[in-house]
Short mmCIF file of C-alpha atoms and ligand atoms in Angstrom, two decimals:
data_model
loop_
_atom_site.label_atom_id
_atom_site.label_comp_id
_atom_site.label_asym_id
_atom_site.label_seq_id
_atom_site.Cartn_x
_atom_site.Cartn_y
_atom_site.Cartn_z
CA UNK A 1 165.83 37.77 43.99
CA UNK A 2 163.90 39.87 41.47
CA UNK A 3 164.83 43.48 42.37
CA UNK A 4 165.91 45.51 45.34
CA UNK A 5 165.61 48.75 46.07
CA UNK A 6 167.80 50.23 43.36
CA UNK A 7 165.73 48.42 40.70
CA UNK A 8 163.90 50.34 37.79
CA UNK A 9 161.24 49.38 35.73
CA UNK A 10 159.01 50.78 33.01
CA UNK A 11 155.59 51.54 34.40
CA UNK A 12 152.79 53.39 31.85
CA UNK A 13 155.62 55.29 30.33
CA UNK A 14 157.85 56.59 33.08
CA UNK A 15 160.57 54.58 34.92
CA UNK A 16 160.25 54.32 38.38
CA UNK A 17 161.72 52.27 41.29
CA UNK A 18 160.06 49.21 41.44
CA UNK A 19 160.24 49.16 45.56
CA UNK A 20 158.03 52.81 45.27
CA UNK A 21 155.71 51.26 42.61
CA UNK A 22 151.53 50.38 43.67
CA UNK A 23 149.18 48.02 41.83
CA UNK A 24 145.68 48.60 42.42
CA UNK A 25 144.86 45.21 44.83
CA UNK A 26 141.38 45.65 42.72
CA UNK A 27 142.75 44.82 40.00
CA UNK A 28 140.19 41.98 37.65
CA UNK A 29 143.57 40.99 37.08
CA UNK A 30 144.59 40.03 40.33
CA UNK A 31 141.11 38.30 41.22
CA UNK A 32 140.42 36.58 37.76
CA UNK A 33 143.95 35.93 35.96
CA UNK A 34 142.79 38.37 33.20
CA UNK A 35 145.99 39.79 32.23
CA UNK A 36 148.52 39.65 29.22
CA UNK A 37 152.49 39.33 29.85
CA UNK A 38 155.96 38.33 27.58
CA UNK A 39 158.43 36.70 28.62
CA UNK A 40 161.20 38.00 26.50
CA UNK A 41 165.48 37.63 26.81
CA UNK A 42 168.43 40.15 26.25
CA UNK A 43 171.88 38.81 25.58
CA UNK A 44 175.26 40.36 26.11
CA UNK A 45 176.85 39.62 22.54
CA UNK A 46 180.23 38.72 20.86
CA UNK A 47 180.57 42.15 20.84
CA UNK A 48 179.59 43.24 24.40
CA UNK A 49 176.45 44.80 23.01
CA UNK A 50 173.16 44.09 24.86
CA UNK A 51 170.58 42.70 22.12
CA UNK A 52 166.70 41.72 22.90
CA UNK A 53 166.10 39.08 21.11
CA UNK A 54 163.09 39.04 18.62
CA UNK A 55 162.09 42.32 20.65
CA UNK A 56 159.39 43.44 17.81
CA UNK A 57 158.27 39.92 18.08
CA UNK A 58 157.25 39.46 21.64
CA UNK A 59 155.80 43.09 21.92
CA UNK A 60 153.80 42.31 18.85
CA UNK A 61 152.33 39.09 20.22
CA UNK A 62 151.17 40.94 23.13
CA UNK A 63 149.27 43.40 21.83
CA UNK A 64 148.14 40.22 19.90
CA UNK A 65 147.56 38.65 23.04
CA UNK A 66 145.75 41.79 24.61
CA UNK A 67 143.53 42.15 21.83
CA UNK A 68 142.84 38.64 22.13
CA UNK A 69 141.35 39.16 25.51
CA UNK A 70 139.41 42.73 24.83
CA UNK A 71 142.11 44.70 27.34
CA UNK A 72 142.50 48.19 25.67
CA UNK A 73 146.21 48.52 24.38
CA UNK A 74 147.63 51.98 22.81
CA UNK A 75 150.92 51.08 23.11
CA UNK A 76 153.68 51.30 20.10
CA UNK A 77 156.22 48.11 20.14
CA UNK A 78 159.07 50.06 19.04
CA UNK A 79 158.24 52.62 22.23
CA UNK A 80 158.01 49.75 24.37
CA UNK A 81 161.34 48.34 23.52
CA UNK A 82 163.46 51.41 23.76
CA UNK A 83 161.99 52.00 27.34
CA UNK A 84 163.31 48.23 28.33
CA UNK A 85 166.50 48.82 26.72
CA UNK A 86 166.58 51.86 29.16
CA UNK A 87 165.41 50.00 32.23
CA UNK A 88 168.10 47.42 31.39
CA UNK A 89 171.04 49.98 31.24
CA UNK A 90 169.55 51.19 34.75
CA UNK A 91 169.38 48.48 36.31
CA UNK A 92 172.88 47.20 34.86
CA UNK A 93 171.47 44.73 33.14
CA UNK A 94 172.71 42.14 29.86
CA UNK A 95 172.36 38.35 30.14
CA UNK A 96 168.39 39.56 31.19
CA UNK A 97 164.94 38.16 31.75
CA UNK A 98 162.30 40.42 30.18
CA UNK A 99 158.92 40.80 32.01
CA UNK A 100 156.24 42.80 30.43
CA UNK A 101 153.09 42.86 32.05
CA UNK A 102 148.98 44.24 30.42
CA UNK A 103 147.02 44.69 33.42
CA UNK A 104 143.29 45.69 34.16
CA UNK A 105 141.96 48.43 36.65
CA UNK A 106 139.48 47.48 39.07
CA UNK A 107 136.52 45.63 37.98
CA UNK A 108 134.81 43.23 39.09
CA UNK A 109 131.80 43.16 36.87
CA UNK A 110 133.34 41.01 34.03
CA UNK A 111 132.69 44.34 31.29
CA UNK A 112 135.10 45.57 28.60
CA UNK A 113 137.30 48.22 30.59
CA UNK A 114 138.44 51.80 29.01
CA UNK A 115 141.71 51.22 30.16
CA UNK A 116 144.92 48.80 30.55
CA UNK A 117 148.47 49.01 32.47
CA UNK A 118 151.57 48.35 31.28
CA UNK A 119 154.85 46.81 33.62
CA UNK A 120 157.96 46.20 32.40
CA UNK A 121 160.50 44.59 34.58
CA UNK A 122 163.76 42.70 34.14
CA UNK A 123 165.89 40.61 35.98
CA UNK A 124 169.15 38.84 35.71
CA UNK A 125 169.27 35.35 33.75
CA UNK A 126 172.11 33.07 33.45
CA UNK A 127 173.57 33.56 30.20
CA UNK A 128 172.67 30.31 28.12
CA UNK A 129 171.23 27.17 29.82
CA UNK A 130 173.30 24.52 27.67
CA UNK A 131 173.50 21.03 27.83
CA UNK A 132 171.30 19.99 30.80
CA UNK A 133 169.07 17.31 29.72
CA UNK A 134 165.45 16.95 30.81
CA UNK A 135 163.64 13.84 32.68
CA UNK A 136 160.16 14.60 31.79
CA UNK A 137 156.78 13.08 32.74
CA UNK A 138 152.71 13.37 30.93
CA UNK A 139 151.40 15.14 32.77
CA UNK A 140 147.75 14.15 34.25
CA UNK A 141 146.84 17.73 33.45
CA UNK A 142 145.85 18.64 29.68
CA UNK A 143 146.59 22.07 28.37
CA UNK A 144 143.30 24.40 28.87
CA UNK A 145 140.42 24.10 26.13
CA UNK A 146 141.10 25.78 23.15
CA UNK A 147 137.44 26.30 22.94
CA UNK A 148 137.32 27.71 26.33
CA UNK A 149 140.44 30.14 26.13
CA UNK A 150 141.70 31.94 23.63
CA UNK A 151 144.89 29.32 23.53
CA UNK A 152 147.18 31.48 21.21
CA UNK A 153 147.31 34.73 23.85
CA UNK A 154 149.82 34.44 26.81
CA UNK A 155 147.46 35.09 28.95
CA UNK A 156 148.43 34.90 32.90
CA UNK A 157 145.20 33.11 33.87
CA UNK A 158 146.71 30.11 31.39
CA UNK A 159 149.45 29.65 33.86
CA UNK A 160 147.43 28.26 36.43
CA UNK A 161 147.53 25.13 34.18
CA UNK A 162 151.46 25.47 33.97
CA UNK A 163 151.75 25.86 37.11
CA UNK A 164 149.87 22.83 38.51
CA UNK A 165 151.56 20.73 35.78
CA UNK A 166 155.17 21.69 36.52
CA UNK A 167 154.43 21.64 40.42
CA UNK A 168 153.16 17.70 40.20
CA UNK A 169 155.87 16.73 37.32
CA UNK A 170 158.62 18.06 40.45
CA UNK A 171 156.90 16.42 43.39
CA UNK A 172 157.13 13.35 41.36
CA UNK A 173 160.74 13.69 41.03
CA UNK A 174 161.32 14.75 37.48
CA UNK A 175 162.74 18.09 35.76
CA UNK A 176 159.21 19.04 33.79
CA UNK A 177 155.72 18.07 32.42
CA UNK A 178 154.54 17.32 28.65
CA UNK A 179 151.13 18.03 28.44
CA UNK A 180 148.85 16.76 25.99
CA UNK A 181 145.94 18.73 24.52
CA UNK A 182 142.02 18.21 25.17
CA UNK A 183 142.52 15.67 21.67
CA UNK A 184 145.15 13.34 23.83
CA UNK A 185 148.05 14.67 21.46
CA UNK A 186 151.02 15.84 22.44
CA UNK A 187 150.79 19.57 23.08
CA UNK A 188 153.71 21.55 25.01
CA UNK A 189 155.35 22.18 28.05
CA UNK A 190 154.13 24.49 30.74
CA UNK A 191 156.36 26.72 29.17
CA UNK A 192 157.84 25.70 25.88
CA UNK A 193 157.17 24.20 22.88
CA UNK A 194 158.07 20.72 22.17
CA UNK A 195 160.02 19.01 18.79
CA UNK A 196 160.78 15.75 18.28
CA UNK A 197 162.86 14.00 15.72
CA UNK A 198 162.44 11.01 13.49
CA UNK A 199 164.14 9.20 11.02
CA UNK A 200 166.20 12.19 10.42
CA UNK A 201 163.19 14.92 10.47
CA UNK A 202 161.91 17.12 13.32
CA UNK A 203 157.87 17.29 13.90
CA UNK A 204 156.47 19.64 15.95
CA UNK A 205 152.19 20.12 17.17
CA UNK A 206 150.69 22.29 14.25
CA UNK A 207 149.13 25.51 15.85
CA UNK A 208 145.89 25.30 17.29
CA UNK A 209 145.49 24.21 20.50
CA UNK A 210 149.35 25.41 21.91
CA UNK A 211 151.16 29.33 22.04
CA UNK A 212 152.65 29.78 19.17
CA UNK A 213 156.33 29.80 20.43
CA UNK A 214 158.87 32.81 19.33
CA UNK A 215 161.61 30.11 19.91
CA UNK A 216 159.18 27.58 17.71
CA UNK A 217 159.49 29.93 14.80
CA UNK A 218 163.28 30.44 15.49
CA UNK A 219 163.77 26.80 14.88
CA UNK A 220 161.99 26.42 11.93
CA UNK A 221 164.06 29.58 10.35
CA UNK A 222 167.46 27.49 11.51
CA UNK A 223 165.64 24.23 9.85
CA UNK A 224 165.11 26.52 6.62
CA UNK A 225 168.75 27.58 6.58
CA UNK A 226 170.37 24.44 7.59
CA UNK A 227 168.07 22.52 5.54
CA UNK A 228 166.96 20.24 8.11
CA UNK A 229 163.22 18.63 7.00
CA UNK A 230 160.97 20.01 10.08
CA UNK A 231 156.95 18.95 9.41
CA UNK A 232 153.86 20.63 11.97
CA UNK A 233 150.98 17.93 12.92
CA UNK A 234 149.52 16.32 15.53
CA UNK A 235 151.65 13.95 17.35
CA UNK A 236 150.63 11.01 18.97
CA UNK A 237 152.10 9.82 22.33
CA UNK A 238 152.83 6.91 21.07
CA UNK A 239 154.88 8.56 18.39
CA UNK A 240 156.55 10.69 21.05
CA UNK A 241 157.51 7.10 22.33
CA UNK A 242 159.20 5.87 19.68
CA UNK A 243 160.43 9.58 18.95
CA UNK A 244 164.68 9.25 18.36
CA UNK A 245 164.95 12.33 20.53
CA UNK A 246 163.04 15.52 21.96
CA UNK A 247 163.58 18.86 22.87
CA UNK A 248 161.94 21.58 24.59
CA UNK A 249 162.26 25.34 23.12
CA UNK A 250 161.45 28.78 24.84
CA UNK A 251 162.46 31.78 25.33
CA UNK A 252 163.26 31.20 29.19
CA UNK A 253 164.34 27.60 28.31
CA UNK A 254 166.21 28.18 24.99
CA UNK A 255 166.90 24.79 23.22
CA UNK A 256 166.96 22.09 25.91
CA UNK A 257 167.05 18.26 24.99
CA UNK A 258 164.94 15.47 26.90
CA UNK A 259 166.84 12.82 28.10
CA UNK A 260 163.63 10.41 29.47
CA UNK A 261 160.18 10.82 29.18
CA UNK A 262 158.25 8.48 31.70
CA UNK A 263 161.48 7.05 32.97
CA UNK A 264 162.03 5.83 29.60
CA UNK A 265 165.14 7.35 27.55
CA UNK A 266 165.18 8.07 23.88
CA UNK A 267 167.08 5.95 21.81
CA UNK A 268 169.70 8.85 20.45
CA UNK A 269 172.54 10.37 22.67
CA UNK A 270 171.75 14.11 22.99
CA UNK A 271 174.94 15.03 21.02
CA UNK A 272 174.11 12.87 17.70
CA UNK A 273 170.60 14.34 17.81
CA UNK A 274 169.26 17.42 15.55
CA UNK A 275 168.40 19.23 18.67
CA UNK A 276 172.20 19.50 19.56
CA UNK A 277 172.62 21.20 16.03
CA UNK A 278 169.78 23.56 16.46
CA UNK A 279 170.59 23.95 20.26
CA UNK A 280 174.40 25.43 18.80
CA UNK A 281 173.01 27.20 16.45
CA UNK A 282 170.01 29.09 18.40
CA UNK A 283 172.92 29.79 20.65
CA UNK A 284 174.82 31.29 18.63
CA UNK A 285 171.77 33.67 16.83
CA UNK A 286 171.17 34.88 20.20
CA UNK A 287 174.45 36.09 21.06
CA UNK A 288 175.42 37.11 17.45
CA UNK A 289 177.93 33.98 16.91
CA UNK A 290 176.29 32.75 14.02
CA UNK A 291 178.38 30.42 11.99
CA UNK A 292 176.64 28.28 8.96
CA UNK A 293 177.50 24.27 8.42
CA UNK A 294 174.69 22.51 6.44
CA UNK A 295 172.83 19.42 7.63
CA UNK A 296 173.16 16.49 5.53
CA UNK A 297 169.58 14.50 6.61
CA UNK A 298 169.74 10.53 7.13
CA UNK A 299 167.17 8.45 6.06
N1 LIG B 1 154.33 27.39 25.45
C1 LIG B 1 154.04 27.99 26.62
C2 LIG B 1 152.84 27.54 27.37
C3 LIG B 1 154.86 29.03 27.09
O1 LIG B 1 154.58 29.64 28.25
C4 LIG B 1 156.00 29.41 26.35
C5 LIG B 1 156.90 30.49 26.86
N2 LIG B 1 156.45 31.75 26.47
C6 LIG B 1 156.25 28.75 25.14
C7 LIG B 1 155.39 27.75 24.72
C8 LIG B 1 157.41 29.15 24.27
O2 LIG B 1 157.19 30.42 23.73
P1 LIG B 1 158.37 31.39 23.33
O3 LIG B 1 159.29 30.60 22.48
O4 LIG B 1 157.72 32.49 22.59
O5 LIG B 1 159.02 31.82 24.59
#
């Protein structure tokens, strides 16, 4: 599903075959989690270019991320970026999923290492997920600690908490989880940041105890231009409740609205809501369609 045996990807500098590639199974990131990644998208565009989006972005928040953690990282973003754009023509590669990977040697003793790894891999991603609306439970997981981790690195030990909190929101029969944060507000997805809208106003969390989202920051730059009032706090789940609609926003995800949280839907149809603007518009920024109509807000 994720490569075969005429896949490339960028390993330390060199492409290789990812079927021929090794990973040291002593790796501390293996064993403890203590690892950095991205999770990054290229589009084919209105032109039939292929464009990573935000490229400079995502590299930059992990060597953010890395540094973060203490793993060494000597790598340049723009470097980085031209070998994916090379892996992707390899491996034939436009409407993509972008995978880049920090990893540690082996060590076991829990001390700063002299060296990290770097993986780059990419796989095929349907072009834009669209209108599919979400059926969302809380979750009885919170998102880790912010005292315990360092929250605002994508970290892959973090996703042990995503994982368990998608995996129980499915077995109970619904699309995805909502976590709340060690506080009891409203935090994020397992893997997306959450908006909801009000009165004719989008609030999101504030930073702090969530990662701060590429797609987050995309939205508030659409909110800027389109005018739309957008506010950062904590929200209560109460307010979440009473919320006129809700979206989720990621990279993997893009802009995808919740139709029902608990079993219980919010009061606007997906189409009427703000999230269907921004959803359009994101759309359209990614694959170079951008077309401007301002937002008149209701009160
Ligand atoms: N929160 C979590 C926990 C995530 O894993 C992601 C996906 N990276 C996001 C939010 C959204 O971040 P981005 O918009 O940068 O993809």
């Amino acid at each position: 599903m994720y490569y075969n045996d005429n896949t490339f990807i960028y390993l330390n500098g060199n492409i290789v075959k990812a079927a021929e590639a090794k990973i040291d199974l002593y790796s501390e990131t293996l064993h403890y989690g203590y690892g950095v990644f991205e999770g990054i998208r290229s589009y084919k565009m209105a032109n039939a270019e292929t464009k990573i989006f935000k490229g400079i972005e995502h590299f930059n928040r992990l060597k953010n991320s890395a540094h973060a953690l203490n793993l060494p990282y000597e790598w340049n973003s723009e470097e980085l970026i031209a070998g994916t754009y090379e892996v992707l023509k390899l491996n034939n590669l436009q409407d993509a999923y972008i995978r880049p990977l920090v990893y540690a040697p082996a060590n076991m003793s829990f001390s700063v290492n002299n060296e990290s790894f770097i993986v780059i891999q990419t796989w095929q991603m349907q072009p834009f997920l669209g209108e599919k609306l979400l059926n969302v439970m809380t979750s009885s997981f919170e998102r880790p600690n912010a005292n315990a981790f360092k929250i605002q690195a994508k970290a892959t030990g973090h996703y042990v908490n995503s994982i368990l909190a998608s995996q129980e929101a499915k077995a109970k029969g619904f699309d995805e989880a909502l976590l709340k944060d060690m506080e009891g507000y409203v935090a994020e997805a397992p893997g997306a940041n959450v908006f909801i809208e009000k009165k004719g106003k989008l609030v999101t969390p504030q930073l702090g105890n969530i990662l701060p989202g590429i797609t987050r920051a995309t939205v508030f730059e659409i909110c800027d231009e389109l005018n739309i009032p957008v506010e950062e706090k904590q929200i209560t789940l109460a307010e979440l409740q009473e919320a006129d609609s809700a979206f989720f926003c990621g990279t993997a995800a893009e802009i995808i609205g919740i139709q029902s949280l608990d079993n219980i839907p919010f009061k606007k149809h997906w189409a009427d809501s703000i999230g269907s603007i921004i959803q359009k518009e994101y759309k359209d920024l990614v694959t170079g369609k951008k077309k401007k109509e301002k937002f008149e807000p209701i009160n």
